[in-house]
Every structure is written in structure tokens, then in C-alpha cells.
Amino acid sequence: MQNPPHISRDFDFEFGQWRVHHRRLRERLTGCTDWDEFAGHSETRPVLGGNGNVEDNLLEFPDGPYRAIAIRAFDVTAGTWAIWWLSANNPHHLDVPVIGKFQNGVGSFFADDTHNDEPVIVRFLWLKTDTARPRWEQALSRDNGQNWETNWTMDFERI
């Protein structure tokens, strides 16, 4: 008899419903220091027998509501997660997945991508996942990870 497959519990902290405080840089990689702040809601549930999850988001952008989902899947062999973003504004396009894992309570995920036709590295960080108020951050680097510009943060509060 085969042993049951490994189930990752890394994202169990996020299951359920959340109020989300978003803070998004108005322009990326231009030296901009102006931020938009807005509310949102999200709900995350497990899929793929526990080795995946879907986060359904409603973001109350200043110019109107926006829907998107994050799709996450765990690779048991590699011990890493892939995270894709799918926007209702472009429903036939999945963003390049960021790939990574949790170490010492921090989830770090990276992808090679482009921004305005310039090569960049995208970084997602999951922080404070052992608290009642987890935080997600997105940053870009145009110098191979030597410097990062954080351009979006999400602070979660359980409903």
C-alpha cells in the first residue's frame, strides 16, 4: 500500500473570508512615491486535495471595483508553490507564475517577467502568516534582485 501524498499546510492560514486593506504604488519603477489606498475582500479555499487553493478577490479600486483570483498549486516533488494571477479584465491570460516556498515563517516567490517591455524580477512575500493579520507584498527588481521596489501591499483582517 502506498503512503498518502504529502499535503502542504503552508497556506492554511489564509483559508476563509477577509477584509483587505490595499496600498498600491501609482506608478512602478519611475521613482513615484504616491500610493492609492483602497478596501477589498477575499475568500480562499483549498483545492487539489489540499495541495492547492484559490483566492477570490474583490478590489475596490479608486476608479471602480475589480475582480481577480490567485491560483496556487504545490509541487510535492520540488517542495515549491506556483502562484498565478487571473484578472477579470483579461480573462484569457494568466500572469507568469511566481514560484517559491515558505522558510522561517516567510513565503518568498519569484518570477522573471517584463514591465513596460523591460525585463524585471517579480517578488511576492507572505509575512506575518502566524498572526491574525497576515500581509502580502509585491515588488519588482530591474537589477537582478539587488534592489527592490515594493509596489503593492495587502493587509488581511479575518471576517
PDB file of N, CA and C in Angstrom, residues 13-20 40-45 56 156-159:
ATOM      1  N   PHE A  13      -3.323  29.167   6.703  1.00  0.00           N
ATOM      2  CA  PHE A  13      -3.611  30.406   7.433  1.00  0.00           C
ATOM      3  C   PHE A  13      -4.580  31.292   6.667  1.00  0.00           C
ATOM      4  N   GLU A  14      -4.634  31.153   5.352  1.00  0.00           N
ATOM      5  CA  GLU A  14      -5.417  32.084   4.546  1.00  0.00           C
ATOM      6  C   GLU A  14      -6.837  31.596   4.241  1.00  0.00           C
ATOM      7  N   PHE A  15      -7.164  30.366   4.612  1.00  0.00           N
ATOM      8  CA  PHE A  15      -8.495  29.854   4.317  1.00  0.00           C
ATOM      9  C   PHE A  15      -9.543  30.666   5.070  1.00  0.00           C
ATOM     10  N   GLY A  16     -10.624  31.000   4.378  1.00  0.00           N
ATOM     11  CA  GLY A  16     -11.713  31.764   4.976  1.00  0.00           C
ATOM     12  C   GLY A  16     -11.901  33.097   4.281  1.00  0.00           C
ATOM     13  N   GLN A  17     -12.645  33.980   4.955  1.00  0.00           N
ATOM     14  CA  GLN A  17     -13.002  35.283   4.392  1.00  0.00           C
ATOM     15  C   GLN A  17     -12.243  36.394   5.099  1.00  0.00           C
ATOM     16  N   TRP A  18     -11.874  37.424   4.309  1.00  0.00           N
ATOM     17  CA  TRP A  18     -11.021  38.505   4.811  1.00  0.00           C
ATOM     18  C   TRP A  18     -11.472  39.866   4.293  1.00  0.00           C
ATOM     19  N   ARG A  19     -11.294  40.879   5.134  1.00  0.00           N
ATOM     20  CA  ARG A  19     -11.284  42.271   4.705  1.00  0.00           C
ATOM     21  C   ARG A  19      -9.829  42.571   4.379  1.00  0.00           C
ATOM     22  N   VAL A  20      -9.600  43.292   3.301  1.00  0.00           N
ATOM     23  CA  VAL A  20      -8.231  43.548   2.866  1.00  0.00           C
ATOM     24  C   VAL A  20      -8.016  45.041   2.682  1.00  0.00           C
ATOM     25  N   GLY A  40     -10.842  46.004   0.084  1.00  0.00           N
ATOM     26  CA  GLY A  40     -11.132  44.824  -0.709  1.00  0.00           C
ATOM     27  C   GLY A  40     -11.638  43.704   0.177  1.00  0.00           C
ATOM     28  N   HIS A  41     -12.056  42.638  -0.445  1.00  0.00           N
ATOM     29  CA  HIS A  41     -12.479  41.416   0.243  1.00  0.00           C
ATOM     30  C   HIS A  41     -11.869  40.240  -0.492  1.00  0.00           C
ATOM     31  N   SER A  42     -11.553  39.198   0.252  1.00  0.00           N
ATOM     32  CA  SER A  42     -11.082  37.975  -0.389  1.00  0.00           C
ATOM     33  C   SER A  42     -11.600  36.773   0.371  1.00  0.00           C
ATOM     34  N   GLU A  43     -11.690  35.682  -0.359  1.00  0.00           N
ATOM     35  CA  GLU A  43     -12.067  34.402   0.233  1.00  0.00           C
ATOM     36  C   GLU A  43     -11.174  33.332  -0.386  1.00  0.00           C
ATOM     37  N   THR A  44     -10.556  32.523   0.466  1.00  0.00           N
ATOM     38  CA  THR A  44      -9.644  31.479  -0.007  1.00  0.00           C
ATOM     39  C   THR A  44     -10.142  30.124   0.457  1.00  0.00           C
ATOM     40  N   ARG A  45     -10.079  29.164  -0.477  1.00  0.00           N
ATOM     41  CA  ARG A  45     -10.490  27.794  -0.148  1.00  0.00           C
ATOM     42  C   ARG A  45      -9.510  26.813  -0.767  1.00  0.00           C
ATOM     43  N   ASP A  56     -10.315  34.224  -4.164  1.00  0.00           N
ATOM     44  CA  ASP A  56     -11.218  35.050  -4.957  1.00  0.00           C
ATOM     45  C   ASP A  56     -11.208  36.458  -4.367  1.00  0.00           C
ATOM     46  N   PHE A 156      -4.431  41.761   5.638  1.00  0.00           N
ATOM     47  CA  PHE A 156      -5.643  40.968   5.776  1.00  0.00           C
ATOM     48  C   PHE A 156      -6.171  41.010   7.217  1.00  0.00           C
ATOM     49  N   GLU A 157      -7.497  41.106   7.339  1.00  0.00           N
ATOM     50  CA  GLU A 157      -8.183  41.016   8.632  1.00  0.00           C
ATOM     51  C   GLU A 157      -9.349  40.052   8.470  1.00  0.00           C
ATOM     52  N   ARG A 158      -9.329  38.989   9.271  1.00  0.00           N
ATOM     53  CA  ARG A 158     -10.363  37.951   9.135  1.00  0.00           C
ATOM     54  C   ARG A 158     -11.744  38.501   9.454  1.00  0.00           C
ATOM     55  N   ILE A 159     -12.724  38.078   8.628  1.00  0.00           N
ATOM     56  CA  ILE A 159     -14.125  38.462   8.859  1.00  0.00           C
ATOM     57  C   ILE A 159     -14.742  37.440   9.802  1.00  0.00           C
TER      58      ILE A 159
END
